[in-house]
Short mmCIF file of C-alpha atoms and ligand atoms in Angstrom, two decimals:
data_model
loop_
_atom_site.label_atom_id
_atom_site.label_comp_id
_atom_site.label_asym_id
_atom_site.label_seq_id
_atom_site.Cartn_x
_atom_site.Cartn_y
_atom_site.Cartn_z
CA UNK A 1 0.00 0.00 0.00
CA UNK A 2 1.05 3.60 -0.66
CA UNK A 3 0.00 6.54 1.48
CA UNK A 4 0.26 10.14 0.31
CA UNK A 5 0.29 12.96 2.82
CA UNK A 6 -1.11 16.38 1.86
CA UNK A 7 -0.76 18.94 4.60
CA UNK A 8 -1.99 21.83 2.47
CA UNK A 9 -4.77 20.55 0.22
CA UNK A 10 -6.48 22.81 -2.30
CA UNK A 11 -9.46 23.10 -4.54
CA UNK A 12 -7.79 23.82 -7.85
CA UNK A 13 -9.86 26.27 -9.86
CA UNK A 14 -8.54 26.29 -13.40
CA UNK A 15 -9.62 29.18 -15.59
CA UNK A 16 -8.91 28.72 -19.26
CA UNK A 17 -8.52 31.72 -21.56
CA UNK A 18 -7.15 32.20 -25.05
CA UNK A 19 -4.94 35.02 -23.84
CA UNK A 20 -4.42 36.71 -20.49
CA UNK A 21 -3.43 40.34 -20.18
CA UNK A 22 -2.30 41.68 -16.81
CA UNK A 23 -4.21 44.84 -15.88
CA UNK A 24 -7.01 44.21 -18.42
CA UNK A 25 -10.48 42.68 -18.33
CA UNK A 26 -9.99 39.07 -19.41
CA UNK A 27 -12.86 36.86 -20.58
CA UNK A 28 -12.74 33.28 -19.42
CA UNK A 29 -13.42 30.50 -21.93
CA UNK A 30 -14.13 27.75 -19.43
CA UNK A 31 -13.62 26.89 -15.77
CA UNK A 32 -13.06 23.59 -14.03
CA UNK A 33 -12.40 22.45 -10.50
CA UNK A 34 -10.36 19.52 -9.26
CA UNK A 35 -9.47 18.40 -5.78
CA UNK A 36 -5.78 19.05 -5.51
CA UNK A 37 -2.79 19.52 -3.34
CA UNK A 38 0.28 17.62 -4.39
CA UNK A 39 -0.23 14.41 -2.39
CA UNK A 40 -3.84 14.13 -3.51
CA UNK A 41 -2.72 14.47 -7.14
CA UNK A 42 -0.13 11.73 -6.63
CA UNK A 43 -2.80 9.49 -5.11
CA UNK A 44 -5.19 10.10 -8.03
CA UNK A 45 -2.64 8.89 -10.56
CA UNK A 46 -1.60 5.89 -8.45
CA UNK A 47 -5.26 5.03 -8.21
CA UNK A 48 -5.60 5.19 -12.03
CA UNK A 49 -2.71 2.77 -12.20
CA UNK A 50 -4.60 0.33 -9.99
CA UNK A 51 -2.52 0.77 -6.83
CA UNK A 52 -3.86 0.42 -3.32
CA UNK A 53 -3.48 4.02 -2.18
CA UNK A 54 -4.70 6.21 0.67
CA UNK A 55 -4.59 10.01 0.76
CA UNK A 56 -4.30 11.51 4.22
CA UNK A 57 -3.56 14.99 5.55
CA UNK A 58 -5.39 18.08 6.78
CA UNK A 59 -8.73 19.27 5.38
CA UNK A 60 -10.99 22.25 6.11
CA UNK A 61 -14.45 21.66 7.57
CA UNK A 62 -16.15 24.84 6.41
CA UNK A 63 -16.39 23.86 2.72
CA UNK A 64 -16.29 20.11 3.25
CA UNK A 65 -19.48 19.39 1.28
CA UNK A 66 -17.81 20.82 -1.80
CA UNK A 67 -14.53 19.09 -1.03
CA UNK A 68 -16.30 15.75 -0.53
CA UNK A 69 -18.00 16.07 -3.93
CA UNK A 70 -14.69 16.72 -5.65
CA UNK A 71 -13.04 13.88 -3.74
CA UNK A 72 -15.86 11.54 -4.73
CA UNK A 73 -15.10 12.31 -8.36
CA UNK A 74 -11.53 11.23 -7.69
CA UNK A 75 -12.79 8.04 -5.95
CA UNK A 76 -9.99 8.10 -3.40
CA UNK A 77 -9.66 6.41 -0.04
CA UNK A 78 -9.03 9.29 2.33
CA UNK A 79 -8.69 10.16 6.00
CA UNK A 80 -8.14 13.68 7.23
CA UNK A 81 -7.42 15.62 10.38
CA UNK A 82 -10.07 18.29 9.99
CA UNK A 83 -9.62 21.97 10.72
CA UNK A 84 -12.43 24.44 11.48
CA UNK A 85 -11.73 26.58 8.42
CA UNK A 86 -12.03 26.67 4.63
CA UNK A 87 -9.83 24.49 2.46
CA UNK A 88 -7.97 26.94 0.22
CA UNK A 89 -8.79 27.55 -3.43
CA UNK A 90 -5.81 27.82 -5.75
CA UNK A 91 -6.43 29.55 -9.04
CA UNK A 92 -4.64 28.30 -12.13
CA UNK A 93 -4.71 30.68 -15.07
CA UNK A 94 -4.19 28.77 -18.29
CA UNK A 95 -3.42 30.75 -21.45
CA UNK A 96 -4.35 28.29 -24.15
CA UNK A 97 -2.76 30.34 -26.94
CA UNK A 98 0.69 30.33 -25.35
CA UNK A 99 0.41 27.10 -23.35
CA UNK A 100 1.40 29.03 -20.21
CA UNK A 101 0.02 28.31 -16.74
CA UNK A 102 0.15 30.84 -13.88
CA UNK A 103 -0.50 29.58 -10.35
CA UNK A 104 -2.11 31.82 -7.73
CA UNK A 105 -1.91 29.73 -4.57
CA UNK A 106 -3.49 30.74 -1.26
CA UNK A 107 -1.62 30.19 2.01
CA UNK A 108 -4.23 27.78 3.39
CA UNK A 109 -5.90 27.46 6.80
CA UNK A 110 -3.85 27.82 9.96
CA UNK A 111 -3.26 24.68 12.03
CA UNK A 112 -2.77 24.50 15.79
CA UNK A 113 -0.28 22.40 17.73
CA UNK A 114 -2.93 19.78 18.61
CA UNK A 115 -3.78 19.33 14.89
CA UNK A 116 -0.08 18.87 14.17
CA UNK A 117 0.08 16.22 16.91
CA UNK A 118 -2.98 14.51 15.40
CA UNK A 119 -1.42 14.32 11.93
CA UNK A 120 1.76 12.94 13.47
CA UNK A 121 -0.25 10.11 15.03
CA UNK A 122 -2.10 9.47 11.75
CA UNK A 123 1.15 9.32 9.79
CA UNK A 124 2.65 6.87 12.30
CA UNK A 125 -0.43 4.69 11.98
CA UNK A 126 -0.47 4.66 8.16
CA UNK A 127 3.28 4.16 7.92
CA UNK A 128 2.91 0.82 9.69
CA UNK A 129 0.76 -0.50 6.84
CA UNK A 130 2.41 1.30 3.90
CA UNK A 131 5.35 0.34 1.68
CA UNK A 132 5.76 3.96 0.62
CA UNK A 133 4.85 7.21 2.38
CA UNK A 134 4.78 10.18 0.00
CA UNK A 135 5.01 13.69 1.50
CA UNK A 136 4.33 16.48 -0.98
CA UNK A 137 3.77 20.20 -1.16
CA UNK A 138 3.72 23.27 1.01
CA UNK A 139 2.52 23.25 4.60
CA UNK A 140 -0.18 25.45 6.13
CA UNK A 141 0.51 28.41 8.39
CA UNK A 142 1.12 27.24 11.95
CA UNK A 143 2.81 24.00 10.94
CA UNK A 144 6.44 23.94 12.08
CA UNK A 145 9.10 24.23 9.38
CA UNK A 146 10.55 20.87 10.45
CA UNK A 147 7.23 19.06 10.07
CA UNK A 148 8.44 16.89 7.18
CA UNK A 149 11.56 16.05 9.17
CA UNK A 150 9.40 14.94 12.10
CA UNK A 151 6.90 13.02 9.95
CA UNK A 152 9.58 11.44 7.76
CA UNK A 153 11.49 10.43 10.90
CA UNK A 154 8.39 8.57 12.08
CA UNK A 155 7.50 7.10 8.68
CA UNK A 156 10.96 5.79 7.81
CA UNK A 157 10.83 3.34 10.72
CA UNK A 158 8.46 1.15 8.70
CA UNK A 159 8.28 2.41 5.10
CA UNK A 160 10.14 4.10 2.28
CA UNK A 161 9.87 7.86 2.41
CA UNK A 162 9.35 10.06 -0.64
CA UNK A 163 9.66 13.81 -0.24
CA UNK A 164 8.59 16.47 -2.72
CA UNK A 165 8.98 19.80 -0.98
CA UNK A 166 10.90 23.00 -1.40
CA UNK A 167 13.08 25.45 0.52
CA UNK A 168 13.50 24.94 4.23
CA UNK A 169 10.88 22.15 4.29
CA UNK A 170 13.07 20.15 1.91
CA UNK A 171 16.36 21.02 3.61
CA UNK A 172 15.09 20.00 7.03
CA UNK A 173 13.28 16.93 5.66
CA UNK A 174 16.52 15.79 4.06
CA UNK A 175 17.94 15.25 7.52
CA UNK A 176 15.80 12.10 7.76
CA UNK A 177 17.39 10.62 4.60
CA UNK A 178 14.31 10.20 2.38
CA UNK A 179 14.50 7.24 0.01
CA UNK A 180 13.42 9.38 -2.96
CA UNK A 181 13.24 13.14 -3.43
CA UNK A 182 11.68 14.85 -6.45
CA UNK A 183 12.78 18.43 -6.77
CA UNK A 184 12.13 20.33 -9.96
CA UNK A 185 15.15 22.08 -11.35
CA UNK A 186 14.31 25.40 -9.63
CA UNK A 187 13.82 23.73 -6.24
CA UNK A 188 17.15 21.97 -6.66
CA UNK A 189 18.90 25.25 -7.51
CA UNK A 190 17.35 26.89 -4.45
CA UNK A 191 18.34 23.99 -2.18
CA UNK A 192 21.94 24.16 -3.39
CA UNK A 193 22.00 27.95 -3.59
CA UNK A 194 23.45 27.95 -7.11
CA UNK A 195 22.45 27.87 -10.74
CA UNK A 196 22.63 24.53 -12.52
CA UNK A 197 23.01 25.34 -16.21
CA UNK A 198 23.40 21.82 -17.61
CA UNK A 199 22.87 18.10 -16.93
CA UNK A 200 26.43 17.77 -15.60
CA UNK A 201 25.84 20.39 -12.92
CA UNK A 202 22.42 18.92 -12.06
CA UNK A 203 23.90 15.45 -11.56
CA UNK A 204 26.71 16.88 -9.43
CA UNK A 205 24.16 18.71 -7.28
CA UNK A 206 22.12 15.51 -6.82
CA UNK A 207 25.23 13.59 -5.82
CA UNK A 208 26.03 16.28 -3.28
CA UNK A 209 22.59 15.84 -1.68
CA UNK A 210 22.83 12.05 -1.79
CA UNK A 211 26.22 12.01 -0.10
CA UNK A 212 25.38 14.64 2.50
CA UNK A 213 21.97 13.30 3.47
CA UNK A 214 21.92 9.63 2.52
CA UNK A 215 19.17 10.00 -0.09
CA UNK A 216 18.92 6.93 -2.36
CA UNK A 217 17.30 8.39 -5.51
CA UNK A 218 16.95 11.94 -6.78
CA UNK A 219 14.36 12.43 -9.50
CA UNK A 220 14.71 15.88 -11.05
CA UNK A 221 11.90 17.15 -13.21
CA UNK A 222 12.90 19.78 -15.74
CA UNK A 223 9.58 20.74 -17.36
CA UNK A 224 9.82 20.68 -21.15
CA UNK A 225 13.45 19.49 -20.92
CA UNK A 226 12.47 16.07 -19.52
CA UNK A 227 13.81 14.57 -16.31
CA UNK A 228 16.88 13.04 -14.72
CA UNK A 229 17.15 10.17 -12.29
CA UNK A 230 20.32 10.02 -10.24
CA UNK A 231 21.07 6.75 -8.44
CA UNK A 232 24.30 5.68 -6.72
CA UNK A 233 25.45 3.59 -9.69
CA UNK A 234 23.88 5.35 -12.68
CA UNK A 235 22.26 8.42 -14.15
CA UNK A 236 19.28 8.14 -16.47
CA UNK A 237 17.59 10.80 -18.52
CA UNK A 238 14.04 10.69 -19.83
CA UNK A 239 14.12 12.68 -23.03
CA UNK A 240 11.34 15.24 -23.43
CA UNK A 241 8.38 14.42 -25.65
CA UNK A 242 6.82 17.18 -27.75
CA UNK A 243 3.14 17.41 -26.88
CA UNK A 244 0.44 20.04 -26.93
CA UNK A 245 0.63 21.73 -23.55
CA UNK A 246 -2.69 22.62 -21.93
CA UNK A 247 -1.98 22.99 -18.20
CA UNK A 248 1.26 22.07 -16.46
CA UNK A 249 -0.46 21.87 -13.04
CA UNK A 250 0.29 18.54 -11.41
CA UNK A 251 2.81 17.41 -14.02
CA UNK A 252 5.40 16.85 -11.31
CA UNK A 253 2.91 14.97 -9.14
CA UNK A 254 1.91 12.71 -12.02
CA UNK A 255 5.56 12.05 -12.77
CA UNK A 256 6.23 11.12 -9.15
CA UNK A 257 3.20 8.80 -9.07
CA UNK A 258 4.33 7.04 -12.25
CA UNK A 259 7.84 6.65 -10.88
CA UNK A 260 6.69 5.17 -7.56
CA UNK A 261 4.36 2.84 -9.46
CA UNK A 262 7.26 1.64 -11.63
CA UNK A 263 9.49 1.14 -8.58
CA UNK A 264 6.87 -1.01 -6.92
CA UNK A 265 5.54 -2.99 -9.89
CA UNK A 266 8.90 -3.59 -11.61
CA UNK A 267 11.00 -4.36 -8.55
CA UNK A 268 13.00 -1.13 -8.67
CA UNK A 269 13.86 -1.42 -12.36
CA UNK A 270 14.98 2.20 -12.68
CA UNK A 271 14.58 2.45 -16.47
CA UNK A 272 11.02 1.19 -16.23
CA UNK A 273 10.20 3.42 -13.26
CA UNK A 274 11.58 6.54 -14.94
CA UNK A 275 9.69 5.69 -18.13
CA UNK A 276 6.41 5.42 -16.20
CA UNK A 277 7.20 8.71 -14.44
CA UNK A 278 7.94 10.50 -17.70
CA UNK A 279 4.87 9.03 -19.41
CA UNK A 280 2.54 10.21 -16.62
CA UNK A 281 4.20 13.66 -16.42
CA UNK A 282 3.96 14.13 -20.18
CA UNK A 283 0.31 13.08 -20.27
CA UNK A 284 -0.53 15.45 -17.42
CA UNK A 285 0.49 18.55 -19.39
CA UNK A 286 -2.00 17.61 -22.09
CA UNK A 287 -4.90 17.81 -19.60
CA UNK A 288 -6.80 20.94 -18.61
CA UNK A 289 -6.80 20.18 -14.89
CA UNK A 290 -5.38 17.47 -12.65
CA UNK A 291 -7.43 14.72 -14.18
CA UNK A 292 -6.83 11.04 -13.74
CA UNK A 293 -5.08 9.12 -16.52
CA UNK A 294 -6.21 5.90 -18.13
CA UNK A 295 -3.97 2.83 -18.23
CA UNK A 296 -4.44 2.76 -21.96
CA UNK A 297 -3.08 6.26 -22.56
CA UNK A 298 -0.18 5.61 -20.18
CA UNK A 299 0.81 2.42 -22.07
CA UNK A 300 0.55 4.32 -25.37
CA UNK A 301 2.70 7.21 -24.11
CA UNK A 302 5.32 4.76 -22.82
CA UNK A 303 6.09 3.88 -26.44
CA UNK A 304 7.18 7.50 -27.01
CA UNK A 305 9.46 7.72 -23.98
CA UNK A 306 13.19 7.32 -24.57
CA UNK A 307 15.46 6.67 -21.59
CA UNK A 308 19.17 7.24 -22.09
CA UNK A 309 22.07 6.49 -19.76
CA UNK A 310 24.34 9.49 -19.15
N1 LIG B 401 6.17 21.65 -21.54
C1 LIG B 401 6.26 20.35 -21.38
N2 LIG B 401 6.33 19.52 -22.45
C2 LIG B 401 6.43 18.19 -22.29
N3 LIG B 401 6.49 17.57 -21.09
C3 LIG B 401 6.45 18.36 -19.98
C4 LIG B 401 6.32 19.77 -20.07
N4 LIG B 401 6.29 20.26 -18.82
C5 LIG B 401 6.38 19.20 -17.99
N5 LIG B 401 6.47 18.06 -18.68
C6 LIG B 401 6.60 16.67 -18.15
O1 LIG B 401 6.21 16.65 -16.78
C7 LIG B 401 7.33 16.41 -15.91
C8 LIG B 401 7.22 17.23 -14.65
O2 LIG B 401 7.16 18.59 -15.00
P1 LIG B 401 7.74 19.78 -14.11
O3 LIG B 401 9.22 19.74 -14.09
O4 LIG B 401 7.10 21.02 -14.63
O5 LIG B 401 7.21 19.39 -12.66
P2 LIG B 401 6.94 20.31 -11.39
O6 LIG B 401 7.61 21.64 -11.54
O7 LIG B 401 7.24 19.50 -10.20
O8 LIG B 401 5.36 20.48 -11.55
P3 LIG B 401 4.20 20.78 -10.47
O9 LIG B 401 4.84 21.33 -9.23
O10 LIG B 401 3.30 21.76 -11.17
O11 LIG B 401 3.51 19.48 -10.25
C9 LIG B 401 8.55 16.74 -16.78
O12 LIG B 401 9.71 16.08 -16.35
C10 LIG B 401 8.06 16.25 -18.15
O13 LIG B 401 8.10 14.82 -18.24
O1 LIG B 402 1.08 25.47 -2.64
P1 LIG B 402 1.72 24.12 -2.86
O2 LIG B 402 1.34 23.13 -1.81
O3 LIG B 402 3.19 24.21 -3.10
O4 LIG B 402 1.16 23.58 -4.25
C1 LIG B 402 -0.21 23.34 -4.38
C2 LIG B 402 -0.52 23.01 -5.81
O5 LIG B 402 -0.18 24.07 -6.71
O6 LIG B 402 0.21 21.85 -6.19
C3 LIG B 402 -0.55 21.02 -7.03
C4 LIG B 402 0.15 20.84 -8.32
O7 LIG B 402 1.41 20.28 -8.14
C5 LIG B 402 -1.93 21.67 -7.14
O8 LIG B 402 -2.93 20.70 -7.10
C6 LIG B 402 -2.00 22.63 -5.98
O9 LIG B 402 -2.83 23.73 -6.18
#
């Protein structure tokens, strides 16, 4: 079983326009809503792939009827520590003409110390029955900066820890030696405090993190430039695939889900796992929101994915 942990869930409101002009009146072509937050997105894709997955985390009570409806659409097994507040709404502005997505993310509800303690207990409980625990995304106001460090420390006693976070959350979480981390190229640059102009520099940066923190795999997503997987004994690159880009929201989450799926189903065959990750990430950018993927389209996309050894 895989458990994903979303501490800062969101209703993703995607507004699609042909063009978007800052400072002007813009007319929206269509709107859609998906239940989001990074861990929930990861769970949705794992679910499409037929995995036994649970999505846990915090959730607001004040708009829970709406949230429940969106979650029902995703057909996920969930359990949440509820907070007496609204779950945030994150607005995604998609310019169809240019294929550009702009995220306007709210901070999210504030959580108290007793809610943090409750999520800690829930994570400990789920970790006992999970092969993988996936921690993704920002954390709400009130949650301590070392929350991923604390939760990963608990989870790693019984399962493999995956961490997709940025800034201080990532740097502190690294201290618990996650099994897999999935920074995008910008998050990696921020973590290392330097620019990484080419694959060589990216690989060097990943090695630095692996050696310092005892991370086993670093999966770096690089948007339209594909992705890199750095392991102790090899470096693999998934070459980018040219596709029509609708919304890039959740591309990284889909990639992570595909990768974890491949790791589990193909006994850590890294080529296979990276190919599944790249296939799911590539498919995600062709969707308007964070929709689920069908097995059929994933298998078809796999045929277009080229993995090379660097
Ligand atoms: N423009 C694009 N064209 C083709 N594939 C893309 C494009 N953007 C993203 N992808 C695919 O999705 C993967 C993940 O994308 P990206 O690096 O943008 O993730 P991310 O920044 O973590 O995303 P998010 O945080 O929005 O989930 C890429 O490695 C690639 O396989
Ligand atoms: O504000 P965070 O937690 O960093 O990111 C939240 C978010 O942008 O991430 C997902 C896409 O990866 C969306 O579903 C969601 O709105």
